[in-house]
Tab-separated table of C-alpha atoms in Angstrom:
chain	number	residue	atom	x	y	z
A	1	UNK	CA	-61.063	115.524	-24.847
A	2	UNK	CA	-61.629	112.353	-26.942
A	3	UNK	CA	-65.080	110.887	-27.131
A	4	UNK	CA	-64.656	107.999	-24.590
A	5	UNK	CA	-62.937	110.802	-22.053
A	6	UNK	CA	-66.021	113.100	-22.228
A	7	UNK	CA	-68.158	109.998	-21.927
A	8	UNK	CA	-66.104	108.736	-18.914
A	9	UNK	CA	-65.913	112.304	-17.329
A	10	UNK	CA	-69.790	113.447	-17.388
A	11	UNK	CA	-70.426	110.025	-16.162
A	12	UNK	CA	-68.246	110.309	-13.710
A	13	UNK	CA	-69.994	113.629	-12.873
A	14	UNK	CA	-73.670	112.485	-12.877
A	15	UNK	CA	-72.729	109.781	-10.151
A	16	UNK	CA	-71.036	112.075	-8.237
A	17	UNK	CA	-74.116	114.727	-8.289
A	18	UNK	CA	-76.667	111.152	-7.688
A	19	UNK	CA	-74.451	110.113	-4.583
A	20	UNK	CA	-75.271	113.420	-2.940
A	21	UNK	CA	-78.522	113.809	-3.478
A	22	UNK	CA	-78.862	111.757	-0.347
A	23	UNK	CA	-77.250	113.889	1.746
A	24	UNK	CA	-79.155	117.405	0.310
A	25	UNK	CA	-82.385	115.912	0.702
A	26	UNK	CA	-82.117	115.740	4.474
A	27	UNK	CA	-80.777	119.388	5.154
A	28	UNK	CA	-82.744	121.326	6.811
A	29	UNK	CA	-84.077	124.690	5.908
A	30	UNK	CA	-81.558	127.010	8.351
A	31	UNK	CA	-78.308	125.048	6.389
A	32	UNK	CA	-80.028	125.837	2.848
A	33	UNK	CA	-80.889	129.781	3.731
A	34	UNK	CA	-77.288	129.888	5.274
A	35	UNK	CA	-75.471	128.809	1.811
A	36	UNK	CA	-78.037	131.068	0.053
A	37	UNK	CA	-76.960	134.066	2.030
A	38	UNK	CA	-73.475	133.026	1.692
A	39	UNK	CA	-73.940	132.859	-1.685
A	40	UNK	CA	-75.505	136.507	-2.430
A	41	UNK	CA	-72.640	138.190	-0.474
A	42	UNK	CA	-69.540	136.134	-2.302
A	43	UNK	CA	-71.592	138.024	-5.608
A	44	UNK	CA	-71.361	140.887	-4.974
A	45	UNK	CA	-67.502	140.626	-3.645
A	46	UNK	CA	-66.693	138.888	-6.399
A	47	UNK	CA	-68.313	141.548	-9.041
A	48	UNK	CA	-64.984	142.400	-10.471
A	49	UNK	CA	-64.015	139.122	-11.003
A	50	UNK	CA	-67.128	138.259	-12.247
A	51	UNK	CA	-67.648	140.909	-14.682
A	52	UNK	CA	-64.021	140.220	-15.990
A	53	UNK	CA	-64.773	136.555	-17.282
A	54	UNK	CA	-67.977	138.038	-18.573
A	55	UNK	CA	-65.912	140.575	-20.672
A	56	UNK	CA	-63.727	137.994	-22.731
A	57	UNK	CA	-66.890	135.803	-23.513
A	58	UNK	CA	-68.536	139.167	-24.590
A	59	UNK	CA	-65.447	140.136	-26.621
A	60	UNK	CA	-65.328	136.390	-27.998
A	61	UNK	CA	-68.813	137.068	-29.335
A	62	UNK	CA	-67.992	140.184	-30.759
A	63	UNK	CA	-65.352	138.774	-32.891
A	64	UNK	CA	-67.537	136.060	-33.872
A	65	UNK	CA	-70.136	138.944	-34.971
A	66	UNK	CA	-72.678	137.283	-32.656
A	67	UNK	CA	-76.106	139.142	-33.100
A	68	UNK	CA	-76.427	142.293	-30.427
A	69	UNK	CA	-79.302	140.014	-28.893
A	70	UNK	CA	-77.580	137.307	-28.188
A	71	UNK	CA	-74.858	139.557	-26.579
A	72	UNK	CA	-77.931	141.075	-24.576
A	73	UNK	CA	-78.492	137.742	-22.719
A	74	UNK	CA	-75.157	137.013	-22.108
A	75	UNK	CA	-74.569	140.250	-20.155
A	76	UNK	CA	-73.619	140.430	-16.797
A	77	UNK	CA	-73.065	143.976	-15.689
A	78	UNK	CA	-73.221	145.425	-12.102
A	79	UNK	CA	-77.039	145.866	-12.159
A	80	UNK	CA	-77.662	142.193	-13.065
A	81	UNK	CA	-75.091	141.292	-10.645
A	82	UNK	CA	-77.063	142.726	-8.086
A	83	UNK	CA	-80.494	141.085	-9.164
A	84	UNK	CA	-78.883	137.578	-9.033
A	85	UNK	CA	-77.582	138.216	-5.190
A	86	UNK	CA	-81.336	139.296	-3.912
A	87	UNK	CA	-82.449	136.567	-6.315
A	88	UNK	CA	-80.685	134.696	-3.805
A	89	UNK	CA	-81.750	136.119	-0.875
A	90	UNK	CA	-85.552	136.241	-1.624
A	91	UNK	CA	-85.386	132.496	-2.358
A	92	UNK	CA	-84.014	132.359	1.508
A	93	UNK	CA	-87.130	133.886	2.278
A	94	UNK	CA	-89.236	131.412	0.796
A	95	UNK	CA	-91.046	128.725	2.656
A	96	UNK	CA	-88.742	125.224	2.243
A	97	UNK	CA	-91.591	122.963	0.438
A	98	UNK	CA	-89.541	119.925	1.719
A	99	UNK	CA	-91.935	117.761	3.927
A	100	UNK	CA	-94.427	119.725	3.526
A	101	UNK	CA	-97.864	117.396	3.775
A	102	UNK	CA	-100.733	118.221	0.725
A	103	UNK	CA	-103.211	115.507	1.730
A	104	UNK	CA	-103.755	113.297	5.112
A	105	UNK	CA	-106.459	111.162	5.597
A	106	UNK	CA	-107.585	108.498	8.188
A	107	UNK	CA	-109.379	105.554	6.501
A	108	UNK	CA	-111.530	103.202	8.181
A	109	UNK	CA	-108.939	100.059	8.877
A	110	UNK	CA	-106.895	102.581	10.819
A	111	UNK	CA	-104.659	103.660	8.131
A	112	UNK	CA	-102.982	107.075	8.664
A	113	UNK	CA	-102.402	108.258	4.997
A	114	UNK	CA	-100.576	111.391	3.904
A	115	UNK	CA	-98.969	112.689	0.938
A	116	UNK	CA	-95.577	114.741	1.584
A	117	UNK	CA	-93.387	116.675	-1.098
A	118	UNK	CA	-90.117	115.472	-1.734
A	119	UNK	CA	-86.920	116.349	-3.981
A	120	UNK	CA	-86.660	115.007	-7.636
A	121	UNK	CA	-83.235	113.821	-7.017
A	122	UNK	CA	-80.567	114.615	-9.331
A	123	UNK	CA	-81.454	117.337	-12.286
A	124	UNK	CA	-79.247	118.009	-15.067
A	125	UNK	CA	-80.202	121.574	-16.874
A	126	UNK	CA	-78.868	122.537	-20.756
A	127	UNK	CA	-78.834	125.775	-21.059
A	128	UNK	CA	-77.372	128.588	-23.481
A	129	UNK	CA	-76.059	131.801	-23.422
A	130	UNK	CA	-77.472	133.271	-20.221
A	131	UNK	CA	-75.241	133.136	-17.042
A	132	UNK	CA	-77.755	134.222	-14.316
A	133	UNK	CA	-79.375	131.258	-15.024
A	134	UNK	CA	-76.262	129.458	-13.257
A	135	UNK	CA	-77.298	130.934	-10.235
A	136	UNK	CA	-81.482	131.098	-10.732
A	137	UNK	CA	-81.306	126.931	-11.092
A	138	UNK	CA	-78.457	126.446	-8.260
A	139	UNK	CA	-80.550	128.648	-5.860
A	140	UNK	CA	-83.374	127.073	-6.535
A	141	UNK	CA	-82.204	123.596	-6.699
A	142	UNK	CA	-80.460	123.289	-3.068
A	143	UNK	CA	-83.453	124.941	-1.492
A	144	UNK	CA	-85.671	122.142	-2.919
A	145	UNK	CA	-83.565	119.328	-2.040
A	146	UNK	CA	-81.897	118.852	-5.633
A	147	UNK	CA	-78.199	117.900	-6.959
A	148	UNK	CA	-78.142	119.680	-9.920
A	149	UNK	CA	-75.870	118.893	-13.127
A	150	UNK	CA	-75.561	121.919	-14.813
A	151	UNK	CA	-73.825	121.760	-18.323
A	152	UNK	CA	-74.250	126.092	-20.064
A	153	UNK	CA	-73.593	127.359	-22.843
A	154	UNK	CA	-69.664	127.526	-25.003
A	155	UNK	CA	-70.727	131.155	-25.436
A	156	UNK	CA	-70.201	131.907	-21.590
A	157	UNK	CA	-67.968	129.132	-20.127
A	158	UNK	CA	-65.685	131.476	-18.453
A	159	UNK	CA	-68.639	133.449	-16.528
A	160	UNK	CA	-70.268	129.758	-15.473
A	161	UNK	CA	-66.624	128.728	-14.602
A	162	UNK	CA	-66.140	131.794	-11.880
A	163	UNK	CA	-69.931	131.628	-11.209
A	164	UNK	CA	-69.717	127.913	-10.314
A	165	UNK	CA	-66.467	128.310	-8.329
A	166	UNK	CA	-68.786	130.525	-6.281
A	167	UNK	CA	-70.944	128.368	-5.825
A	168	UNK	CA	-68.578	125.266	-4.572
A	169	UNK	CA	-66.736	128.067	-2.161
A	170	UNK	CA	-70.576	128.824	-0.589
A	171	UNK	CA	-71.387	124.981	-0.468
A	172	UNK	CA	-68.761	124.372	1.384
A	173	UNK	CA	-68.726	127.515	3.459
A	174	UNK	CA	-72.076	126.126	4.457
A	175	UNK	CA	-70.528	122.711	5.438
A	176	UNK	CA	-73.403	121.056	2.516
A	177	UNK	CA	-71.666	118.323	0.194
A	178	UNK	CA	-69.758	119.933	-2.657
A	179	UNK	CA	-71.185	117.603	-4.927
A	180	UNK	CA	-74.378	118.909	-5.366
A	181	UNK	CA	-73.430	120.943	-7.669
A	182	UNK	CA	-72.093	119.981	-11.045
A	183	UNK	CA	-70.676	121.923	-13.855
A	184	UNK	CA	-69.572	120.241	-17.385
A	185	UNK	CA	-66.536	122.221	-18.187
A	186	UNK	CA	-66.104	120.639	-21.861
A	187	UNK	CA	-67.596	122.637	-24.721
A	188	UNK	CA	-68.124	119.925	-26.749
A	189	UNK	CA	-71.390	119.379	-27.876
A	190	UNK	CA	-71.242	115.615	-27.694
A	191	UNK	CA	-71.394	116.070	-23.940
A	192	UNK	CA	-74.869	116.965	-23.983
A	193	UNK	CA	-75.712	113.415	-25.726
A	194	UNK	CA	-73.634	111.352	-22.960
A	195	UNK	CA	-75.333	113.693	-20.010
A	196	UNK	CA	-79.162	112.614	-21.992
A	197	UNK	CA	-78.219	109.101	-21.896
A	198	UNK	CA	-77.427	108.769	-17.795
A	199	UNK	CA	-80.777	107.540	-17.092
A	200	UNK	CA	-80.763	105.948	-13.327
A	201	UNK	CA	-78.215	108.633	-12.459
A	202	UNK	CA	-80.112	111.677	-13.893
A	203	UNK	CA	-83.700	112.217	-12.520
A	204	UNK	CA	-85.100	114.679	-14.803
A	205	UNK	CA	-83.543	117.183	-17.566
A	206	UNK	CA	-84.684	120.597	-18.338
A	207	UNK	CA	-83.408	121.998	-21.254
A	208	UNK	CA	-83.255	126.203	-21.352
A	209	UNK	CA	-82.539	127.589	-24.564
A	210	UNK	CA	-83.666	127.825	-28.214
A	211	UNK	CA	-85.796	126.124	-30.193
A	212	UNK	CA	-83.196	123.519	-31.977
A	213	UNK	CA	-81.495	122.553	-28.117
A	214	UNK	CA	-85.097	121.703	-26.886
A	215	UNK	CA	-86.104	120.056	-29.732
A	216	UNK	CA	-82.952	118.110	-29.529
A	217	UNK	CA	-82.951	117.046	-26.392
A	218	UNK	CA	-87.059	116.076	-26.526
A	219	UNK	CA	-85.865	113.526	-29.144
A	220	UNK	CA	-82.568	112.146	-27.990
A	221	UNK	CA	-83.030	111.956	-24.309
A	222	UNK	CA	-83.412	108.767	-22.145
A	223	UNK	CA	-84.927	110.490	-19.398
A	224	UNK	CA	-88.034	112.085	-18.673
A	225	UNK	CA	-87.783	116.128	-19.692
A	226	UNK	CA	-89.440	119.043	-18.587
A	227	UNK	CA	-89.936	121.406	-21.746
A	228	UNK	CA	-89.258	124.698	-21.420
A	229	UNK	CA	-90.490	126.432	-24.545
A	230	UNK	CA	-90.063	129.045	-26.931
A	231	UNK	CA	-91.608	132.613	-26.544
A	232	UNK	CA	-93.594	133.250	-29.821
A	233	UNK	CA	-96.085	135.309	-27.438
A	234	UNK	CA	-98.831	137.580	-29.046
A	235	UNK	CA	-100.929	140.518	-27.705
A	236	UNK	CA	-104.403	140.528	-29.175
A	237	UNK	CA	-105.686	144.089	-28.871
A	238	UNK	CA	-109.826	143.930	-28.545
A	239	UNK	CA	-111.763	146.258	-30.309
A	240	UNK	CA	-113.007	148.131	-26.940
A	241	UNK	CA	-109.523	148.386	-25.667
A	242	UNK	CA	-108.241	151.590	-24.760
A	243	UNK	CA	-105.777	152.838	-27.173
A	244	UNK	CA	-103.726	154.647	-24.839
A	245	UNK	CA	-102.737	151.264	-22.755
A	246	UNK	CA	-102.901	149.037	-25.333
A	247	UNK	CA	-99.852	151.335	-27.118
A	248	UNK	CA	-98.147	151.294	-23.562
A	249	UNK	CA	-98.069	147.432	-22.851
A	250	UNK	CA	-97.760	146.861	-26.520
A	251	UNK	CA	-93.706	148.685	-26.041
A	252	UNK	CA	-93.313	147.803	-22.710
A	253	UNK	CA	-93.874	144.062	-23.895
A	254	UNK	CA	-91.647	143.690	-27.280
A	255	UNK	CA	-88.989	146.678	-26.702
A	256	UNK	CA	-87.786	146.394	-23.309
A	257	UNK	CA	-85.913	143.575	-23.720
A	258	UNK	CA	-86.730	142.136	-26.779
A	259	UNK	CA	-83.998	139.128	-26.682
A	260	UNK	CA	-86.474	137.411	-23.782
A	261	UNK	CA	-88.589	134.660	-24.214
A	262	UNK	CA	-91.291	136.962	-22.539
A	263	UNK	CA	-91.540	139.392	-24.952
A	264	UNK	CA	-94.153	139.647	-27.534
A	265	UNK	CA	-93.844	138.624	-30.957
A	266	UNK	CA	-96.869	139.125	-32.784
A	267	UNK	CA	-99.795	141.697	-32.663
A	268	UNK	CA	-103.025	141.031	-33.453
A	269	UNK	CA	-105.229	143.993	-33.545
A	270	UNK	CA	-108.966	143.528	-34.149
A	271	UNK	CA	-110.365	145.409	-37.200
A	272	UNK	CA	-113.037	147.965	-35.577
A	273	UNK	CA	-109.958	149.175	-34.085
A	274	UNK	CA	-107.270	148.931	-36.420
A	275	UNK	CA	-108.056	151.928	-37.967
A	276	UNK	CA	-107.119	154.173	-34.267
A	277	UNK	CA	-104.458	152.184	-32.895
A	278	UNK	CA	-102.495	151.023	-36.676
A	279	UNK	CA	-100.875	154.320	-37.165
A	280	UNK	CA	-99.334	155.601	-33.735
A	281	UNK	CA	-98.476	152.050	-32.892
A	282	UNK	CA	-96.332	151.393	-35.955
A	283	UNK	CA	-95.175	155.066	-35.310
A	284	UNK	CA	-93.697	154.080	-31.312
A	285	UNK	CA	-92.579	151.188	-32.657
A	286	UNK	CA	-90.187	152.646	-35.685
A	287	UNK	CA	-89.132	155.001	-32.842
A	288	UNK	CA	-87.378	152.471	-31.019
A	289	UNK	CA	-86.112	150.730	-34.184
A	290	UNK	CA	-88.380	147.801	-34.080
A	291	UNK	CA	-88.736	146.676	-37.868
A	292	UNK	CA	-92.416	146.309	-39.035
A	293	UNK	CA	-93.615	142.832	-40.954
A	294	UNK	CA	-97.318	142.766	-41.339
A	295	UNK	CA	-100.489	140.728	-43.393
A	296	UNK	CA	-102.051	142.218	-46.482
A	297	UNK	CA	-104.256	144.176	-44.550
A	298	UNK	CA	-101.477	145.834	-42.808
A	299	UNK	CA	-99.889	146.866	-45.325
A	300	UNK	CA	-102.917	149.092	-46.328
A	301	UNK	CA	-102.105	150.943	-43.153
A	302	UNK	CA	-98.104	150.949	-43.021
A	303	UNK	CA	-97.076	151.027	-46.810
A	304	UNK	CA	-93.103	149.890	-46.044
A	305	UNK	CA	-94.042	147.435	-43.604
A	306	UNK	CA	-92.406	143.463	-44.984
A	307	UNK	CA	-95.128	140.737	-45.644
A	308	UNK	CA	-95.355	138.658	-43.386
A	309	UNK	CA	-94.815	135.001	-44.577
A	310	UNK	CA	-96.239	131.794	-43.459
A	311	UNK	CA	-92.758	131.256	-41.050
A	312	UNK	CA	-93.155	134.816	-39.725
A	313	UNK	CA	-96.270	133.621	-37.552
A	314	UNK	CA	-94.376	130.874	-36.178
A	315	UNK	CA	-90.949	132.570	-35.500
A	316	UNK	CA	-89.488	133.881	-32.149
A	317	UNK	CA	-87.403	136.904	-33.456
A	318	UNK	CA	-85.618	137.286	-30.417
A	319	UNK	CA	-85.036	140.915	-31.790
A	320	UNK	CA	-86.655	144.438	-32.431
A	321	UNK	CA	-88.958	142.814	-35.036
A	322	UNK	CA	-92.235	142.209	-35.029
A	323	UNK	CA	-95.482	141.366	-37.194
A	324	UNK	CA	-98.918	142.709	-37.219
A	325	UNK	CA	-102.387	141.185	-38.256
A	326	UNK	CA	-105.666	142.047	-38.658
A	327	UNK	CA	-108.026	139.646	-37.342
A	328	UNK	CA	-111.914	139.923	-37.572
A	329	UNK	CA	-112.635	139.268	-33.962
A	330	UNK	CA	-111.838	137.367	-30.993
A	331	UNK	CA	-112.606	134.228	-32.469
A	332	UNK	CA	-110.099	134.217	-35.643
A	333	UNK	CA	-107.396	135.976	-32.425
A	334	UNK	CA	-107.510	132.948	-30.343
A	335	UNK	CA	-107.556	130.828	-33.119
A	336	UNK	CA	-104.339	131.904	-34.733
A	337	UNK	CA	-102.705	132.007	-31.180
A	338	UNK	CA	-103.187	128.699	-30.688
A	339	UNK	CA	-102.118	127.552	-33.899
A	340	UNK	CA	-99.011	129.744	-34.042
A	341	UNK	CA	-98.204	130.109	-30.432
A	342	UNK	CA	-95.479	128.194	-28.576
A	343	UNK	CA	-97.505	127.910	-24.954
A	344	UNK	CA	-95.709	130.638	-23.537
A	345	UNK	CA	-97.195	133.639	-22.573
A	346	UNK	CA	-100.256	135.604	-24.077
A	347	UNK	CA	-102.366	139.047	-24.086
A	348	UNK	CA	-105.405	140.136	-24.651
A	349	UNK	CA	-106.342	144.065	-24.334
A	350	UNK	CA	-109.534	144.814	-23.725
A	351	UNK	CA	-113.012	146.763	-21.885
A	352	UNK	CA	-114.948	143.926	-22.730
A	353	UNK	CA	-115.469	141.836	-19.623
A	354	UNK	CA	-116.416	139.281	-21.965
A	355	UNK	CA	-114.075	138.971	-24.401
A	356	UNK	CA	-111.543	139.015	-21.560
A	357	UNK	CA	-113.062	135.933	-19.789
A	358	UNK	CA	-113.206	133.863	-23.464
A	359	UNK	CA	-109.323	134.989	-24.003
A	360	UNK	CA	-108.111	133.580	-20.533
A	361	UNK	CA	-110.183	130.508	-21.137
A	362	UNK	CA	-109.616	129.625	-24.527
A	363	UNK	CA	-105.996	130.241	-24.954
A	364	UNK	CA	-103.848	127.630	-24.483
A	365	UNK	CA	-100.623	128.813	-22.778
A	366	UNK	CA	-99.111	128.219	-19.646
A	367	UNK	CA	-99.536	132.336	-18.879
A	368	UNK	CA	-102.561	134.240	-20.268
A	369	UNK	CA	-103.184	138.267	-19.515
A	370	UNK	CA	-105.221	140.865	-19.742
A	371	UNK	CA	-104.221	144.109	-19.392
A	372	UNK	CA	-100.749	143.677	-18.549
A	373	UNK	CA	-97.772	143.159	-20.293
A	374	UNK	CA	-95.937	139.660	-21.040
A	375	UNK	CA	-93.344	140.586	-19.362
A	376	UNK	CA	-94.231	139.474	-16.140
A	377	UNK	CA	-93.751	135.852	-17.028
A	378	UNK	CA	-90.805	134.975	-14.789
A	379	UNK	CA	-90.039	133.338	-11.699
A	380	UNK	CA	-88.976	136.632	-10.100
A	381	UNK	CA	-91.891	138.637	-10.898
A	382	UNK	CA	-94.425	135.787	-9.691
A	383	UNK	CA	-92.698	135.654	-6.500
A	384	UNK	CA	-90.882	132.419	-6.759
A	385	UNK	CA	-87.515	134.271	-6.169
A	386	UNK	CA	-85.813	132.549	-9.213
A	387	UNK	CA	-86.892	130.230	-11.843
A	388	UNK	CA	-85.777	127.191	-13.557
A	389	UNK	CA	-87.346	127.589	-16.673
A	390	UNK	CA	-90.820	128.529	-18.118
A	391	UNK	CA	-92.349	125.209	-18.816
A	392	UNK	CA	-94.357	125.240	-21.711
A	393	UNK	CA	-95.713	121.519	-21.214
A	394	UNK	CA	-98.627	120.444	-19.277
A	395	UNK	CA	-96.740	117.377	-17.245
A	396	UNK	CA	-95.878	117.727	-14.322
A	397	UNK	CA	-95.314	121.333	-14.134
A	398	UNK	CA	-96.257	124.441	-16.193
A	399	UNK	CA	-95.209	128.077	-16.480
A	400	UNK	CA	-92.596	129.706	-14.340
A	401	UNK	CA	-90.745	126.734	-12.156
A	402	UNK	CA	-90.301	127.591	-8.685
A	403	UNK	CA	-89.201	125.315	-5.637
A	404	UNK	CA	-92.459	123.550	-5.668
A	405	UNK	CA	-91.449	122.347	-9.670
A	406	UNK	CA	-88.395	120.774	-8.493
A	407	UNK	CA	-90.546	118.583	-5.675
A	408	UNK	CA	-92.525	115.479	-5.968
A	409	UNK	CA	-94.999	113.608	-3.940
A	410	UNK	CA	-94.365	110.730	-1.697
A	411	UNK	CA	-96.938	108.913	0.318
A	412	UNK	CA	-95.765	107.808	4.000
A	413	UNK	CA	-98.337	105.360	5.314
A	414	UNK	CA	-98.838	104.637	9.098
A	415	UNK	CA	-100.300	101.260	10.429
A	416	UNK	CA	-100.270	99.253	13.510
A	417	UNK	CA	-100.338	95.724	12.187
A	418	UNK	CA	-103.382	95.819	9.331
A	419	UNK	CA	-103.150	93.681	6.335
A	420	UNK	CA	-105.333	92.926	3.474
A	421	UNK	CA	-107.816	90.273	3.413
């Protein structure tokens, strides 16, 4: 497409997705669970076809020499084919948060006050690489009331394309205006700039993706964003903690599936301790490949480990990589976390009641543990069904977004003739 097509056809797009946002609003809750339902079967009948367009963007990739990560999150295999048609199904299950009333309040004049959640209209989402998130937003978007302008990722345009024909055949299956839901076909990039620009049409955008696309779209973007940040998330492991689960959450959290924004990053191991845990940590680590970058003091313990430089505290490896420092205590922990942390998700390890109350308070993240691993950070595993995105902001909405992020609050006001004097 030339540049005044792509303009013309995402505009054309965004005012199709605005006009129907009228229409989704008002559904009721039995029409939204119906097209969920609807939706979760058509997945997993149309697993073949599904996994089919996943193979050539997977093979694409491959002879691009795309990095095994990236290839990790743009996976869709029978298993994860499966997850996205419960996802579907537990989000039926959910309570509709439309109309719902949060405040009510009679005031002396006679006034009948209340506050009520609405939908935010018309979203448009940027995303990368992973498809499920097609489905997570879609889901979750209908059931709240949204249109939804979705525009993925080049790297997976034939999965979205099949995914999103899915999702029109359900819509309309379910008798619920096709236009809802949106997909920007084009890869070209300068699609994203038009889409950031349709302020009156567009409601709200939520960017998913790495750290250059949200940074991008935080400074070009003429409408109010939701940030959904990076995952440069740390485990601090206390002095009193026990070894023996501080090694378990420690793999669980940065080998399972390392290519997630919810996996951990950074260790930071206090330096009582260091001496106990240094060793067979670094030794369960090199047994699942995960390559070893460390501070001076580190390097005392694990002689091949890499320095760690200045950019290593700040990165998100996205990969089997990670890097270890010694901190004195608690104090020096939570202050390099909240220098070096993105506001994702972070750990602490620890017997110390203490220490574990001054961890979750101090830390400044949208998702703060003890005794558990990072992982857990996700719409799924909080019981939201899907999410849109882990917002790392602190306006309007933070951490894993559910229905109740895609809502905001109206007030309806009843009277019976007061004015003011």
């Amino acid at each position: 497409m030339e540049t005044v097509e792509i303009k013309e056809y995402v505009e054309k797009l965004c005012r199709e997705g605005k006009e129907s946002t009228y229409n989704i609003a008002s559904l009721d809750t039995n029409t939204k669970n119906n097209f969920l339902n609807i939706l979760s079967k058509k997945l997993i009948e149309s697993e073949k076809k599904v996994i089919s367009a996943n193979a050539s963007d997977i093979e694409a990739a491959r002879q691009k020499s795309t990095s095994s990560s990236l290839i990790d999150r743009m996976l869709l295999d029978h298993k994860r084919i499966v997850q996205m048609a419960e996802g579907c199904k537990k989000v039926s299950y959910l309570p509709d948060p439309i109309g719902s009333v949060t405040f009510g309040t009679k005031r002396p004049n006679g006034l009948e006050i209340y506050c009520k959640r609405v939908p935010l209209g018309c979203i448009g989402i940027i995303y990368e690489a992973r498809p499920n998130v097609t489905i997570e937003i879609t889901t979750l978007a209908i059931k709240s009331g949204n249109a939804v302008i979705l525009k993925g990722g080049s790297e997976v345009i034939n999965t979205n394309k099949v995914l999103v024909d899915l999702v029109k055949e359900s819509l309309k299956e379910a008798q619920i205006d096709e236009r809802a839901v949106q997909f920007i076909e084009t890869t070209d990039r300068s699609a994203v700039d038009v889409l950031l620009k349709q302020r009156g049409l567009i409601d709200v955008i939520i960017p998913r993706g790495s750290e250059g696309l949200i940074k991008h779209v935080v400074e070009n973007s003429h409408i109010p964003v939701i940030e959904t940040g990076i995952g440069n998330c740390h485990l601090y492991i206390d002095e009193s903690a026990n070894v023996e689960m501080a090694l378990k959450i420690a793999i669980n959290a940065k080998t399972q599936r390392p290519s997630v924004c919810n996996s951990i990053e950074k260790v930071l191991i206090h330096k009582n301790i260091a001496s106990n845990i240094l060793v067979p940590l670094v030794m369960e680590f090199k047994k699942r490949d995960v390559q070893i970058r460390g501070c001076q003091q580190t390097l005392k313990y694990v002689k091949d480990a890499i320095l760690a430089t200045e950019e290593d505290w700040y990165k998100e490896y996205h990969d089997l990589i990670v890097a270890i420092k010694i901190v004195k205590d608690l104090r020096e922990a939570i202050s390099h976390i909240n220098k070096y942390g993105s506001k994702h998700s972070e750990a602490i390890v620890s017997e110390n009641y203490s220490s574990i109350r001054r961890f979750l308070r101090d830390v400044d993240a949208s998702a703060v543990y003890a005794n558990a691993s990072t992982r857990f950070t996700d719409g799924g595993e909080f019981g939201f069904g899907a999410e849109v995105g882990i917002s790392t902001q602190k306006l309007h909405v933070r951490g894993p977004m559910g229905l109740e992020a895609l809502t905001t609050m109206k007030y309806v006001i009843f009277g019976n003739g007061q004015i003011r004097t």
